[in-house]
PDB file of C-alpha atoms in Angstrom:
ATOM      1  CA  MET A 295       0.000   0.000   0.000  1.00 40.00           C
ATOM      2  CA  ASP A 296       1.544   3.342  -0.983  1.00 48.00           C
ATOM      3  CA  THR A 297       1.862   6.310   1.357  1.00 51.00           C
ATOM      4  CA  GLN A 298      -1.030   8.230  -0.210  1.00 54.00           C
ATOM      5  CA  GLN A 299      -3.371   5.264   0.297  1.00 57.00           C
ATOM      6  CA  LYS A 300      -2.238   4.818   3.930  1.00 56.00           C
ATOM      7  CA  ASP A 301      -2.790   8.530   4.584  1.00 61.00           C
ATOM      8  CA  LEU A 302      -6.231   8.353   3.009  1.00 70.00           C
ATOM      9  CA  SER A 303      -7.209   5.352   5.162  1.00 87.00           C
ATOM     10  CA  TYR A 304      -5.912   7.098   8.272  1.00 90.00           C
ATOM     11  CA  PHE A 305      -7.872  10.269   7.595  1.00 93.00           C
ATOM     12  CA  ARG A 306     -10.990   8.323   6.620  1.00 93.00           C
ATOM     13  CA  LEU A 307     -10.900   6.370   9.892  1.00 94.00           C
ATOM     14  CA  ARG A 308     -10.316   9.523  11.983  1.00 94.00           C
ATOM     15  CA  LEU A 309     -13.179  11.324  10.294  1.00 95.00           C
ATOM     16  CA  GLN A 310     -15.502   8.318  10.576  1.00 95.00           C
ATOM     17  CA  GLU A 311     -14.771   8.040  14.297  1.00 94.00           C
ATOM     18  CA  HIS A 312     -15.414  11.766  14.793  1.00 94.00           C
ATOM     19  CA  LEU A 313     -18.699  11.573  12.892  1.00 96.00           C
ATOM     20  CA  ASN A 314     -19.844   8.427  14.713  1.00 94.00           C
ATOM     21  CA  SER A 315     -19.381  10.073  18.084  1.00 91.00           C
ATOM     22  CA  GLY A 316     -20.474  13.663  17.475  1.00 92.00           C
ATOM     23  CA  PHE A 317     -22.220  13.873  14.108  1.00 94.00           C
ATOM     24  CA  PRO A 318     -24.321  10.724  13.687  1.00 92.00           C
ATOM     25  CA  GLU A 319     -26.413  12.502  11.044  1.00 90.00           C
ATOM     26  CA  LYS A 320     -23.317  12.599   8.796  1.00 92.00           C
ATOM     27  CA  ALA A 321     -21.784   9.250   9.760  1.00 93.00           C
ATOM     28  CA  GLY A 322     -23.351   7.424   6.816  1.00 93.00           C
ATOM     29  CA  ASP A 323     -22.504  10.034   4.177  1.00 94.00           C
ATOM     30  CA  GLN A 324     -19.759   8.140   2.342  1.00 94.00           C
ATOM     31  CA  LYS A 325     -19.395  10.800  -0.343  1.00 95.00           C
ATOM     32  CA  PHE A 326     -18.682  13.434   2.322  1.00 96.00           C
ATOM     33  CA  ILE A 327     -16.269  11.118   4.146  1.00 95.00           C
ATOM     34  CA  ASP A 328     -14.443  10.145   0.950  1.00 94.00           C
ATOM     35  CA  GLN A 329     -14.131  13.741  -0.199  1.00 95.00           C
ATOM     36  CA  ARG A 330     -12.965  15.162   3.126  1.00 95.00           C
ATOM     37  CA  SER A 331     -10.468  12.386   3.797  1.00 95.00           C
ATOM     38  CA  SER A 332      -9.086  12.699   0.268  1.00 94.00           C
ATOM     39  CA  TRP A 333      -8.677  16.463   0.649  1.00 94.00           C
ATOM     40  CA  ALA A 334      -6.945  16.002   4.005  1.00 94.00           C
ATOM     41  CA  ALA A 335      -4.592  13.334   2.648  1.00 93.00           C
ATOM     42  CA  ASN A 336      -3.717  15.512  -0.349  1.00 93.00           C
ATOM     43  CA  ALA A 337      -3.135  18.529   1.891  1.00 94.00           C
ATOM     44  CA  TYR A 338      -0.889  16.495   4.183  1.00 93.00           C
ATOM     45  CA  GLU A 339       1.078  15.128   1.246  1.00 92.00           C
ATOM     46  CA  GLY A 340       1.455  18.606  -0.273  1.00 94.00           C
ATOM     47  CA  ALA A 341       2.524  20.163   3.011  1.00 94.00           C
ATOM     48  CA  PHE A 342       5.042  17.371   3.600  1.00 93.00           C
ATOM     49  CA  SER A 343       6.427  17.679   0.064  1.00 93.00           C
ATOM     50  CA  SER A 344       6.841  21.409   0.636  1.00 94.00           C
ATOM     51  CA  GLY A 345       9.129  20.697   3.583  1.00 94.00           C
ATOM     52  CA  ASN A 346       6.791  21.411   6.479  1.00 93.00           C
ATOM     53  CA  ALA A 347       7.317  19.739   9.838  1.00 94.00           C
ATOM     54  CA  ILE A 348       5.090  16.741  10.607  1.00 92.00           C
ATOM     55  CA  GLU A 349       3.173  18.716  13.260  1.00 93.00           C
ATOM     56  CA  GLN A 350       2.352  21.441  10.747  1.00 95.00           C
ATOM     57  CA  CYS A 351       1.350  18.876   8.117  1.00 93.00           C
ATOM     58  CA  ASN A 352      -1.030  17.349  10.669  1.00 93.00           C
ATOM     59  CA  GLU A 353      -2.453  20.774  11.548  1.00 95.00           C
ATOM     60  CA  ILE A 354      -3.140  21.565   7.902  1.00 95.00           C
ATOM     61  CA  ALA A 355      -4.751  18.181   7.255  1.00 94.00           C
ATOM     62  CA  ASN A 356      -6.841  18.343  10.451  1.00 94.00           C
ATOM     63  CA  TYR A 357      -8.081  21.813   9.593  1.00 95.00           C
ATOM     64  CA  ILE A 358      -9.437  20.464   6.303  1.00 95.00           C
ATOM     65  CA  LEU A 359     -10.665  17.176   7.756  1.00 95.00           C
ATOM     66  CA  PHE A 360     -12.660  18.711  10.609  1.00 95.00           C
ATOM     67  CA  GLU A 361     -13.714  22.064   9.137  1.00 93.00           C
ATOM     68  CA  GLY A 362     -17.265  22.808  10.208  1.00 89.00           C
ATOM     69  CA  LEU A 363     -17.265  19.786  12.515  1.00 92.00           C
ATOM     70  CA  HIS A 364     -16.344  21.314  15.860  1.00 90.00           C
ATOM     71  CA  PHE A 365     -19.756  22.272  17.222  1.00 93.00           C
ATOM     72  CA  SER A 366     -21.934  19.190  17.395  1.00 93.00           C
ATOM     73  CA  ARG A 367     -25.701  19.417  17.689  1.00 95.00           C
ATOM     74  CA  PHE A 368     -25.757  15.801  18.843  1.00 95.00           C
ATOM     75  CA  ASP A 369     -23.148  16.420  21.549  1.00 95.00           C
ATOM     76  CA  THR A 370     -25.254  19.335  22.773  1.00 96.00           C
ATOM     77  CA  ILE A 371     -28.366  17.170  22.979  1.00 97.00           C
ATOM     78  CA  PHE A 372     -26.400  14.384  24.652  1.00 96.00           C
ATOM     79  CA  GLN A 373     -24.996  16.860  27.178  1.00 96.00           C
ATOM     80  CA  VAL A 374     -28.516  18.073  28.003  1.00 97.00           C
ATOM     81  CA  VAL A 375     -29.839  14.521  28.320  1.00 96.00           C
ATOM     82  CA  CYS A 376     -26.936  13.495  30.580  1.00 96.00           C
ATOM     83  CA  ASN A 377     -27.108  16.607  32.752  1.00 96.00           C
ATOM     84  CA  GLU A 378     -30.851  17.160  33.002  1.00 96.00           C
ATOM     85  CA  PHE A 379     -32.580  13.809  32.432  1.00 94.00           C
ATOM     86  CA  ASP A 380     -30.086  11.199  33.609  1.00 91.00           C
ATOM     87  CA  THR A 381     -32.181  10.299  36.651  1.00 91.00           C
ATOM     88  CA  LEU A 382     -35.052   9.219  34.392  1.00 92.00           C
ATOM     89  CA  MET A 383     -33.185   6.426  32.620  1.00 91.00           C
ATOM     90  CA  ALA A 384     -30.301   4.006  32.887  1.00 92.00           C
ATOM     91  CA  ASP A 385     -26.875   5.125  31.695  1.00 92.00           C
ATOM     92  CA  GLU A 386     -26.981   2.798  28.681  1.00 94.00           C
ATOM     93  CA  GLU A 387     -30.244   4.442  27.543  1.00 94.00           C
ATOM     94  CA  LEU A 388     -28.843   8.002  27.472  1.00 95.00           C
ATOM     95  CA  ARG A 389     -27.167   7.903  24.043  1.00 94.00           C
ATOM     96  CA  PRO A 390     -30.036   6.102  22.265  1.00 95.00           C
ATOM     97  CA  PHE A 391     -32.477   8.594  23.808  1.00 96.00           C
ATOM     98  CA  ALA A 392     -30.292  11.527  22.694  1.00 96.00           C
ATOM     99  CA  LEU A 393     -30.273  10.084  19.168  1.00 94.00           C
ATOM    100  CA  LYS A 394     -34.072   9.919  19.284  1.00 94.00           C
ATOM    101  CA  MET A 395     -34.222  13.547  20.461  1.00 96.00           C
ATOM    102  CA  PHE A 396     -32.089  14.733  17.555  1.00 94.00           C
ATOM    103  CA  ARG A 397     -35.089  15.131  15.233  1.00 93.00           C
ATOM    104  CA  VAL A 398     -37.177  16.659  18.031  1.00 95.00           C
ATOM    105  CA  CYS A 399     -34.562  19.358  18.624  1.00 97.00           C
ATOM    106  CA  GLU A 400     -33.895  20.264  14.978  1.00 95.00           C
ATOM    107  CA  PRO A 401     -36.360  23.214  15.012  1.00 96.00           C
ATOM    108  CA  VAL A 402     -34.570  24.690  18.039  1.00 97.00           C
ATOM    109  CA  PHE A 403     -31.166  24.516  16.336  1.00 96.00           C
ATOM    110  CA  ALA A 404     -32.636  26.116  13.199  1.00 95.00           C
ATOM    111  CA  GLN A 405     -33.114  29.348  15.162  1.00 95.00           C
ATOM    112  CA  TYR A 406     -29.355  29.776  15.670  1.00 95.00           C
ATOM    113  CA  GLU A 407     -26.372  30.398  13.450  1.00 92.00           C
ATOM    114  CA  LEU A 408     -24.213  27.468  14.474  1.00 92.00           C
ATOM    115  CA  THR A 409     -20.506  27.992  13.972  1.00 90.00           C
ATOM    116  CA  ASP A 410     -17.522  25.925  15.074  1.00 87.00           C
ATOM    117  CA  ASP A 411     -17.108  28.118  18.161  1.00 89.00           C
ATOM    118  CA  PHE A 412     -20.809  28.430  19.022  1.00 92.00           C
ATOM    119  CA  ALA A 413     -20.360  26.556  22.319  1.00 90.00           C
ATOM    120  CA  TYR A 414     -18.255  29.472  23.554  1.00 92.00           C
ATOM    121  CA  THR A 415     -20.832  32.159  22.826  1.00 91.00           C
ATOM    122  CA  THR A 416     -23.419  33.648  25.146  1.00 92.00           C
ATOM    123  CA  GLU A 417     -26.172  32.245  22.932  1.00 94.00           C
ATOM    124  CA  PHE A 418     -25.153  28.694  23.824  1.00 96.00           C
ATOM    125  CA  ASP A 419     -26.751  28.993  27.271  1.00 95.00           C
ATOM    126  CA  LEU A 420     -30.033  30.026  25.673  1.00 96.00           C
ATOM    127  CA  LEU A 421     -29.832  27.128  23.212  1.00 97.00           C
ATOM    128  CA  TYR A 422     -29.106  24.725  26.084  1.00 97.00           C
ATOM    129  CA  THR A 423     -32.195  25.971  27.939  1.00 96.00           C
ATOM    130  CA  GLU A 424     -34.394  25.682  24.850  1.00 97.00           C
ATOM    131  CA  ILE A 425     -33.147  22.152  24.117  1.00 98.00           C
ATOM    132  CA  THR A 426     -33.881  21.196  27.732  1.00 97.00           C
ATOM    133  CA  GLY A 427     -37.395  22.584  27.376  1.00 97.00           C
ATOM    134  CA  ALA A 428     -38.049  20.832  24.057  1.00 97.00           C
ATOM    135  CA  ILE A 429     -36.965  17.484  25.521  1.00 97.00           C
ATOM    136  CA  ALA A 430     -38.988  18.015  28.723  1.00 96.00           C
ATOM    137  CA  ILE A 431     -42.105  18.790  26.662  1.00 96.00           C
ATOM    138  CA  TRP A 432     -41.520  15.732  24.478  1.00 96.00           C
ATOM    139  CA  ILE A 433     -41.168  13.505  27.562  1.00 95.00           C
ATOM    140  CA  ALA A 434     -44.315  14.995  29.113  1.00 95.00           C
ATOM    141  CA  GLU A 435     -46.284  14.316  25.945  1.00 94.00           C
ATOM    142  CA  ASN A 436     -44.788  10.943  24.990  1.00 91.00           C
ATOM    143  CA  GLY A 437     -43.172   9.459  28.060  1.00 85.00           C
ATOM    144  CA  LEU A 438     -39.864   7.641  27.880  1.00 78.00           C
ATOM    145  CA  GLN A 439     -40.482   5.250  25.029  1.00 68.00           C
TER     146      GLN A 439
END
């Protein structure tokens, strides 16, 4: 296996892992994964060929690989579920419940301009509160199914 192919596999696996944990809505998008990992591998190869240090090559490739993938709507929902509703269900039910709540919370997220650094803005607290409310209303109306 040549270096380019190894790099591509490495970046594909890193991106897939990141999507599986924080962006489940994108985890099955093979076209997106293939494109991003290819861009990252090419950027790494180009940076390395230009004489950059390994750390800088990694920085360049990671910037491309994870662009737009720092603020996770799912992680936000999961954080709310774990912090606010953890006493209502067993630990192993928290992630599946958060996945179920993803669609329920979409209209709340639509009201915000979500950027990579959104979690560090003052609006994040308001979003957190609104997500908590949306989930509480859903539970009141539907129970914990």
